[in-house]
């Protein structure tokens, strides 16, 4: 069912990654809510240890400087912004630069450290180089129930407003078969310390790989920019296995007709 131009489209992602896209007469405003997977710098303005405002974060960002993104370069909202034709991604809502016409672009309300589980990455709970089977089962139980909740909400509203994004499956694809996506490894993070570079955040004293494109994970928790690009591509073109009830390309096509 087509979504009217004035109605928001909310993406609920298995990793707690809600994203709202609102179409206006001139362009699409983009509002982001979530955790460190989509934080573009809000935690720079908060008293928290969950920060990405020092090197080597941002080593592959266009400015080659840390911005508060938990990535070596661009994150998921950056890449979605590119695909929907925004001149720049939405700024952190705490940024003093979020004024004037920039407000028409939307805003990013994500904050690192608000995730539900923080103890699945391999170094803490895994065995023999694999993820924690117990916690993986917990996620496998949660995600189908989330799909059903979203379907019920859409039925109550009478239109497809909520879209579920199966980021768990998107990650599992390149975790189980990294070579198919051009990665050398999905077991070891590019930047970090401890087993598999899997303890804590990345710091100037951390191990740092020379070629980030060969690693599925940038640090102990977050995909590399290359992996983020794979995730966003699935958001736009993925089948029902990844996007329910439709992908972003279909959403934007329906939106353009209304």
mmCIF file of C-alpha atoms in Angstrom:
data_model
loop_
_atom_site.group_PDB
_atom_site.id
_atom_site.type_symbol
_atom_site.label_atom_id
_atom_site.label_comp_id
_atom_site.label_asym_id
_atom_site.label_seq_id
_atom_site.Cartn_x
_atom_site.Cartn_y
_atom_site.Cartn_z
ATOM 1 C CA UNK A 1 0.000 0.000 0.000
ATOM 2 C CA UNK A 2 1.314 3.447 -0.911
ATOM 3 C CA UNK A 3 2.371 5.729 1.892
ATOM 4 C CA UNK A 4 0.965 9.281 1.636
ATOM 5 C CA UNK A 5 3.603 11.947 1.202
ATOM 6 C CA UNK A 6 2.822 13.513 4.555
ATOM 7 C CA UNK A 7 3.161 10.303 6.548
ATOM 8 C CA UNK A 8 6.436 9.296 8.182
ATOM 9 C CA UNK A 9 8.121 6.031 7.372
ATOM 10 C CA UNK A 10 9.718 4.430 10.400
ATOM 11 C CA UNK A 11 12.325 1.707 10.050
ATOM 12 C CA UNK A 12 12.634 -0.531 13.074
ATOM 13 C CA UNK A 13 15.886 -2.434 12.942
ATOM 14 C CA UNK A 14 16.846 -5.489 14.950
ATOM 15 C CA UNK A 15 19.777 -3.539 16.406
ATOM 16 C CA UNK A 16 17.410 -0.847 17.748
ATOM 17 C CA UNK A 17 17.913 1.440 14.785
ATOM 18 C CA UNK A 18 14.773 3.491 14.104
ATOM 19 C CA UNK A 19 15.073 5.899 11.190
ATOM 20 C CA UNK A 20 12.352 8.301 10.082
ATOM 21 C CA UNK A 21 12.180 9.739 6.568
ATOM 22 C CA UNK A 22 9.647 12.521 5.941
ATOM 23 C CA UNK A 23 8.981 13.846 2.481
ATOM 24 C CA UNK A 24 8.342 17.566 2.045
ATOM 25 C CA UNK A 25 7.538 19.496 -1.128
ATOM 26 C CA UNK A 26 11.218 20.324 -1.606
ATOM 27 C CA UNK A 27 13.116 17.306 -0.266
ATOM 28 C CA UNK A 28 13.115 14.479 2.250
ATOM 29 C CA UNK A 29 13.837 15.264 5.875
ATOM 30 C CA UNK A 30 15.657 12.478 7.695
ATOM 31 C CA UNK A 31 15.407 11.816 11.442
ATOM 32 C CA UNK A 32 17.566 9.199 13.132
ATOM 33 C CA UNK A 33 17.087 7.517 16.516
ATOM 34 C CA UNK A 34 19.267 4.742 17.880
ATOM 35 C CA UNK A 35 22.598 3.800 19.402
ATOM 36 C CA UNK A 36 26.257 3.924 18.397
ATOM 37 C CA UNK A 37 25.576 2.242 15.051
ATOM 38 C CA UNK A 38 23.949 5.495 13.937
ATOM 39 C CA UNK A 39 25.274 8.153 16.356
ATOM 40 C CA UNK A 40 26.876 10.916 14.293
ATOM 41 C CA UNK A 41 28.331 12.861 17.207
ATOM 42 C CA UNK A 42 25.738 13.471 19.925
ATOM 43 C CA UNK A 43 27.940 11.816 22.535
ATOM 44 C CA UNK A 44 30.595 14.427 21.832
ATOM 45 C CA UNK A 45 28.367 16.793 23.825
ATOM 46 C CA UNK A 46 27.548 14.382 26.683
ATOM 47 C CA UNK A 47 29.447 13.320 29.805
ATOM 48 C CA UNK A 48 29.974 9.690 28.827
ATOM 49 C CA UNK A 49 32.775 7.224 28.209
ATOM 50 C CA UNK A 50 31.021 6.030 25.026
ATOM 51 C CA UNK A 51 32.870 8.392 22.717
ATOM 52 C CA UNK A 52 34.424 8.305 19.272
ATOM 53 C CA UNK A 53 35.946 11.774 19.204
ATOM 54 C CA UNK A 54 39.605 10.818 19.091
ATOM 55 C CA UNK A 55 41.808 9.028 16.524
ATOM 56 C CA UNK A 56 41.822 6.592 14.899
ATOM 57 C CA UNK A 57 38.023 6.962 14.638
ATOM 58 C CA UNK A 58 37.359 8.820 11.405
ATOM 59 C CA UNK A 59 40.619 7.702 9.794
ATOM 60 C CA UNK A 60 38.743 7.154 6.502
ATOM 61 C CA UNK A 61 36.148 9.905 6.913
ATOM 62 C CA UNK A 62 36.384 12.585 4.184
ATOM 63 C CA UNK A 63 38.097 14.982 6.631
ATOM 64 C CA UNK A 64 40.309 12.155 8.006
ATOM 65 C CA UNK A 65 39.334 13.360 11.491
ATOM 66 C CA UNK A 66 37.150 11.868 14.257
ATOM 67 C CA UNK A 67 33.594 13.193 14.286
ATOM 68 C CA UNK A 68 31.916 11.102 16.972
ATOM 69 C CA UNK A 69 30.927 8.409 14.467
ATOM 70 C CA UNK A 70 31.762 4.919 15.701
ATOM 71 C CA UNK A 71 33.339 4.004 12.391
ATOM 72 C CA UNK A 72 36.522 4.328 10.427
ATOM 73 C CA UNK A 73 34.511 6.455 7.973
ATOM 74 C CA UNK A 74 30.856 6.914 7.061
ATOM 75 C CA UNK A 75 28.070 5.316 9.078
ATOM 76 C CA UNK A 76 24.605 4.086 8.103
ATOM 77 C CA UNK A 77 22.771 7.467 8.229
ATOM 78 C CA UNK A 78 25.531 9.046 6.110
ATOM 79 C CA UNK A 79 25.074 6.413 3.436
ATOM 80 C CA UNK A 80 21.276 6.570 3.469
ATOM 81 C CA UNK A 81 21.516 10.356 3.130
ATOM 82 C CA UNK A 82 23.640 9.897 0.015
ATOM 83 C CA UNK A 83 21.059 7.553 -1.486
ATOM 84 C CA UNK A 84 18.059 9.834 -0.865
ATOM 85 C CA UNK A 85 19.851 12.829 -2.361
ATOM 86 C CA UNK A 86 20.565 14.929 0.714
ATOM 87 C CA UNK A 87 23.381 17.439 0.394
ATOM 88 C CA UNK A 88 24.598 16.457 3.859
ATOM 89 C CA UNK A 89 23.527 13.916 6.496
ATOM 90 C CA UNK A 90 21.392 15.103 9.416
ATOM 91 C CA UNK A 91 23.468 16.763 12.108
ATOM 92 C CA UNK A 92 23.483 15.629 15.745
ATOM 93 C CA UNK A 93 20.586 17.303 17.525
ATOM 94 C CA UNK A 94 23.029 18.636 20.139
ATOM 95 C CA UNK A 95 25.249 20.276 17.527
ATOM 96 C CA UNK A 96 25.279 24.090 17.675
ATOM 97 C CA UNK A 97 25.404 24.016 13.856
ATOM 98 C CA UNK A 98 21.888 22.537 13.643
ATOM 99 C CA UNK A 99 20.147 25.827 12.906
ATOM 100 C CA UNK A 100 18.382 27.585 10.060
ATOM 101 C CA UNK A 101 17.810 25.638 6.867
ATOM 102 C CA UNK A 102 19.852 22.725 8.182
ATOM 103 C CA UNK A 103 16.862 21.880 10.366
ATOM 104 C CA UNK A 104 14.945 21.106 7.167
ATOM 105 C CA UNK A 105 17.416 18.265 6.529
ATOM 106 C CA UNK A 106 16.307 16.524 9.719
ATOM 107 C CA UNK A 107 18.288 15.670 12.838
ATOM 108 C CA UNK A 108 20.148 12.780 14.425
ATOM 109 C CA UNK A 109 19.013 11.902 17.973
ATOM 110 C CA UNK A 110 21.069 8.707 18.332
ATOM 111 C CA UNK A 111 23.322 8.244 21.338
ATOM 112 C CA UNK A 112 26.018 5.609 21.758
ATOM 113 C CA UNK A 113 25.684 3.224 24.673
ATOM 114 C CA UNK A 114 21.897 2.790 24.749
ATOM 115 C CA UNK A 115 21.895 -0.758 23.342
ATOM 116 C CA UNK A 116 20.097 -3.602 25.112
ATOM 117 C CA UNK A 117 22.921 -6.152 25.106
ATOM 118 C CA UNK A 118 26.589 -5.277 25.217
ATOM 119 C CA UNK A 119 28.117 -8.683 25.796
ATOM 120 C CA UNK A 120 27.757 -10.679 22.537
ATOM 121 C CA UNK A 121 31.000 -9.479 20.685
ATOM 122 C CA UNK A 122 33.665 -12.949 20.756
ATOM 123 C CA UNK A 123 36.300 -11.711 23.211
ATOM 124 C CA UNK A 124 33.892 -11.608 26.152
ATOM 125 C CA UNK A 125 31.491 -14.540 25.780
ATOM 126 C CA UNK A 126 32.423 -16.497 22.684
ATOM 127 C CA UNK A 127 34.050 -19.916 22.470
ATOM 128 C CA UNK A 128 36.543 -21.181 19.916
ATOM 129 C CA UNK A 129 36.383 -17.899 18.022
ATOM 130 C CA UNK A 130 32.599 -17.962 17.664
ATOM 131 C CA UNK A 131 29.831 -15.799 19.074
ATOM 132 C CA UNK A 132 27.994 -16.691 22.282
ATOM 133 C CA UNK A 133 25.456 -19.344 21.291
ATOM 134 C CA UNK A 134 23.176 -18.468 24.211
ATOM 135 C CA UNK A 135 22.963 -14.794 23.337
ATOM 136 C CA UNK A 136 22.616 -15.518 19.631
ATOM 137 C CA UNK A 137 19.582 -17.671 20.479
ATOM 138 C CA UNK A 138 18.119 -14.804 22.500
ATOM 139 C CA UNK A 139 18.399 -12.501 19.478
ATOM 140 C CA UNK A 140 16.875 -15.176 17.240
ATOM 141 C CA UNK A 141 13.845 -15.327 19.547
ATOM 142 C CA UNK A 142 13.468 -11.549 19.721
ATOM 143 C CA UNK A 143 13.619 -10.637 16.037
ATOM 144 C CA UNK A 144 10.599 -12.657 14.762
ATOM 145 C CA UNK A 145 8.486 -11.270 17.595
ATOM 146 C CA UNK A 146 9.514 -7.747 16.585
ATOM 147 C CA UNK A 147 8.381 -8.501 13.023
ATOM 148 C CA UNK A 148 4.987 -9.599 14.311
ATOM 149 C CA UNK A 149 4.569 -6.472 16.454
ATOM 150 C CA UNK A 150 5.328 -4.260 13.441
ATOM 151 C CA UNK A 151 2.901 -6.203 11.239
ATOM 152 C CA UNK A 152 0.175 -5.787 13.844
ATOM 153 C CA UNK A 153 0.825 -2.039 14.070
ATOM 154 C CA UNK A 154 0.568 -1.735 10.284
ATOM 155 C CA UNK A 155 -2.723 -3.644 10.326
ATOM 156 C CA UNK A 156 -4.119 -1.337 13.006
ATOM 157 C CA UNK A 157 -3.055 1.776 11.089
ATOM 158 C CA UNK A 158 -4.284 0.401 7.763
ATOM 159 C CA UNK A 159 -1.095 1.101 5.817
ATOM 160 C CA UNK A 160 2.553 0.038 5.805
ATOM 161 C CA UNK A 161 4.100 2.717 8.006
ATOM 162 C CA UNK A 162 6.531 0.510 9.941
ATOM 163 C CA UNK A 163 9.266 -1.423 8.143
ATOM 164 C CA UNK A 164 11.411 -4.022 9.873
ATOM 165 C CA UNK A 165 15.071 -4.147 8.917
ATOM 166 C CA UNK A 166 16.775 -7.450 9.729
ATOM 167 C CA UNK A 167 20.270 -6.184 10.478
ATOM 168 C CA UNK A 168 20.989 -9.389 12.380
ATOM 169 C CA UNK A 169 20.762 -11.374 9.127
ATOM 170 C CA UNK A 170 22.671 -8.699 7.230
ATOM 171 C CA UNK A 171 25.532 -9.021 9.722
ATOM 172 C CA UNK A 172 25.362 -12.810 9.813
ATOM 173 C CA UNK A 173 25.851 -12.945 6.046
ATOM 174 C CA UNK A 174 29.306 -11.429 6.141
ATOM 175 C CA UNK A 175 30.171 -12.955 9.525
ATOM 176 C CA UNK A 176 29.612 -16.505 8.244
ATOM 177 C CA UNK A 177 31.047 -15.947 4.765
ATOM 178 C CA UNK A 178 33.303 -12.869 4.796
ATOM 179 C CA UNK A 179 35.113 -13.816 1.603
ATOM 180 C CA UNK A 180 31.902 -13.519 -0.414
ATOM 181 C CA UNK A 181 31.841 -9.807 0.408
ATOM 182 C CA UNK A 182 35.522 -9.152 -0.116
ATOM 183 C CA UNK A 183 36.551 -9.315 3.545
ATOM 184 C CA UNK A 184 39.642 -11.145 4.743
ATOM 185 C CA UNK A 185 38.106 -11.713 8.180
ATOM 186 C CA UNK A 186 35.020 -11.180 10.280
ATOM 187 C CA UNK A 187 36.580 -12.662 13.428
ATOM 188 C CA UNK A 188 39.128 -9.956 14.152
ATOM 189 C CA UNK A 189 38.284 -6.258 14.410
ATOM 190 C CA UNK A 190 40.451 -3.781 12.549
ATOM 191 C CA UNK A 191 41.074 -1.639 15.615
ATOM 192 C CA UNK A 192 41.198 -2.642 19.268
ATOM 193 C CA UNK A 193 42.982 -4.683 21.875
ATOM 194 C CA UNK A 194 42.765 -8.079 23.518
ATOM 195 C CA UNK A 195 41.566 -11.296 21.863
ATOM 196 C CA UNK A 196 40.352 -10.633 18.312
ATOM 197 C CA UNK A 197 40.835 -6.894 19.030
ATOM 198 C CA UNK A 198 37.509 -7.405 20.752
ATOM 199 C CA UNK A 199 37.845 -5.557 24.056
ATOM 200 C CA UNK A 200 36.759 -1.974 24.539
ATOM 201 C CA UNK A 201 36.676 0.879 22.086
ATOM 202 C CA UNK A 202 39.391 1.946 19.682
ATOM 203 C CA UNK A 203 42.057 4.293 21.089
ATOM 204 C CA UNK A 204 45.252 5.901 19.768
ATOM 205 C CA UNK A 205 47.149 3.064 21.483
ATOM 206 C CA UNK A 206 45.085 0.288 19.863
ATOM 207 C CA UNK A 207 46.188 -2.110 17.160
ATOM 208 C CA UNK A 208 45.136 -0.675 13.782
ATOM 209 C CA UNK A 209 44.903 -2.622 10.542
ATOM 210 C CA UNK A 210 46.406 -0.978 7.437
ATOM 211 C CA UNK A 211 43.475 -1.804 5.116
ATOM 212 C CA UNK A 212 40.036 -1.266 6.649
ATOM 213 C CA UNK A 213 38.266 -2.650 3.570
ATOM 214 C CA UNK A 214 39.464 -6.153 4.436
ATOM 215 C CA UNK A 215 37.706 -6.159 7.812
ATOM 216 C CA UNK A 216 33.988 -6.634 8.428
ATOM 217 C CA UNK A 217 34.305 -4.978 11.832
ATOM 218 C CA UNK A 218 36.015 -1.721 12.582
ATOM 219 C CA UNK A 219 36.155 -2.120 16.375
ATOM 220 C CA UNK A 220 34.751 -4.539 18.937
ATOM 221 C CA UNK A 221 31.159 -3.433 18.329
ATOM 222 C CA UNK A 222 30.775 -1.656 15.002
ATOM 223 C CA UNK A 223 30.946 -2.579 11.306
ATOM 224 C CA UNK A 224 33.546 -0.990 9.070
ATOM 225 C CA UNK A 225 32.424 1.584 6.501
ATOM 226 C CA UNK A 226 32.561 -1.106 3.823
ATOM 227 C CA UNK A 227 30.263 -3.324 5.894
ATOM 228 C CA UNK A 228 27.934 -0.369 6.486
ATOM 229 C CA UNK A 229 27.685 0.058 2.724
ATOM 230 C CA UNK A 230 26.633 -3.586 2.371
ATOM 231 C CA UNK A 231 23.984 -3.120 5.072
ATOM 232 C CA UNK A 232 22.578 0.015 3.428
ATOM 233 C CA UNK A 233 22.492 -1.680 0.024
ATOM 234 C CA UNK A 234 20.361 -4.431 1.547
ATOM 235 C CA UNK A 235 18.077 -1.776 3.033
ATOM 236 C CA UNK A 236 17.485 -0.404 -0.449
ATOM 237 C CA UNK A 237 17.346 -3.604 -2.483
ATOM 238 C CA UNK A 238 16.899 -6.466 -0.008
ATOM 239 C CA UNK A 239 14.186 -9.110 -0.237
ATOM 240 C CA UNK A 240 11.635 -9.862 2.490
ATOM 241 C CA UNK A 241 14.326 -11.852 4.282
ATOM 242 C CA UNK A 242 15.953 -8.535 5.104
ATOM 243 C CA UNK A 243 13.196 -5.902 4.752
ATOM 244 C CA UNK A 244 9.540 -6.377 5.754
ATOM 245 C CA UNK A 245 7.156 -5.518 4.208
ATOM 246 C CA UNK A 246 9.251 -3.628 1.617
ATOM 247 C CA UNK A 247 12.714 -2.215 0.997
ATOM 248 C CA UNK A 248 13.674 1.453 0.852
ATOM 249 C CA UNK A 249 13.706 1.601 -2.937
ATOM 250 C CA UNK A 250 10.069 0.515 -3.020
ATOM 251 C CA UNK A 251 9.183 2.980 -0.280
ATOM 252 C CA UNK A 252 10.731 5.886 -2.164
ATOM 253 C CA UNK A 253 9.052 4.848 -5.424
ATOM 254 C CA UNK A 254 5.654 4.755 -3.725
ATOM 255 C CA UNK A 255 6.372 8.050 -2.013
ATOM 256 C CA UNK A 256 7.208 9.721 -5.347
ATOM 257 C CA UNK A 257 3.813 8.773 -6.763
ATOM 258 C CA UNK A 258 1.791 10.461 -4.031
#
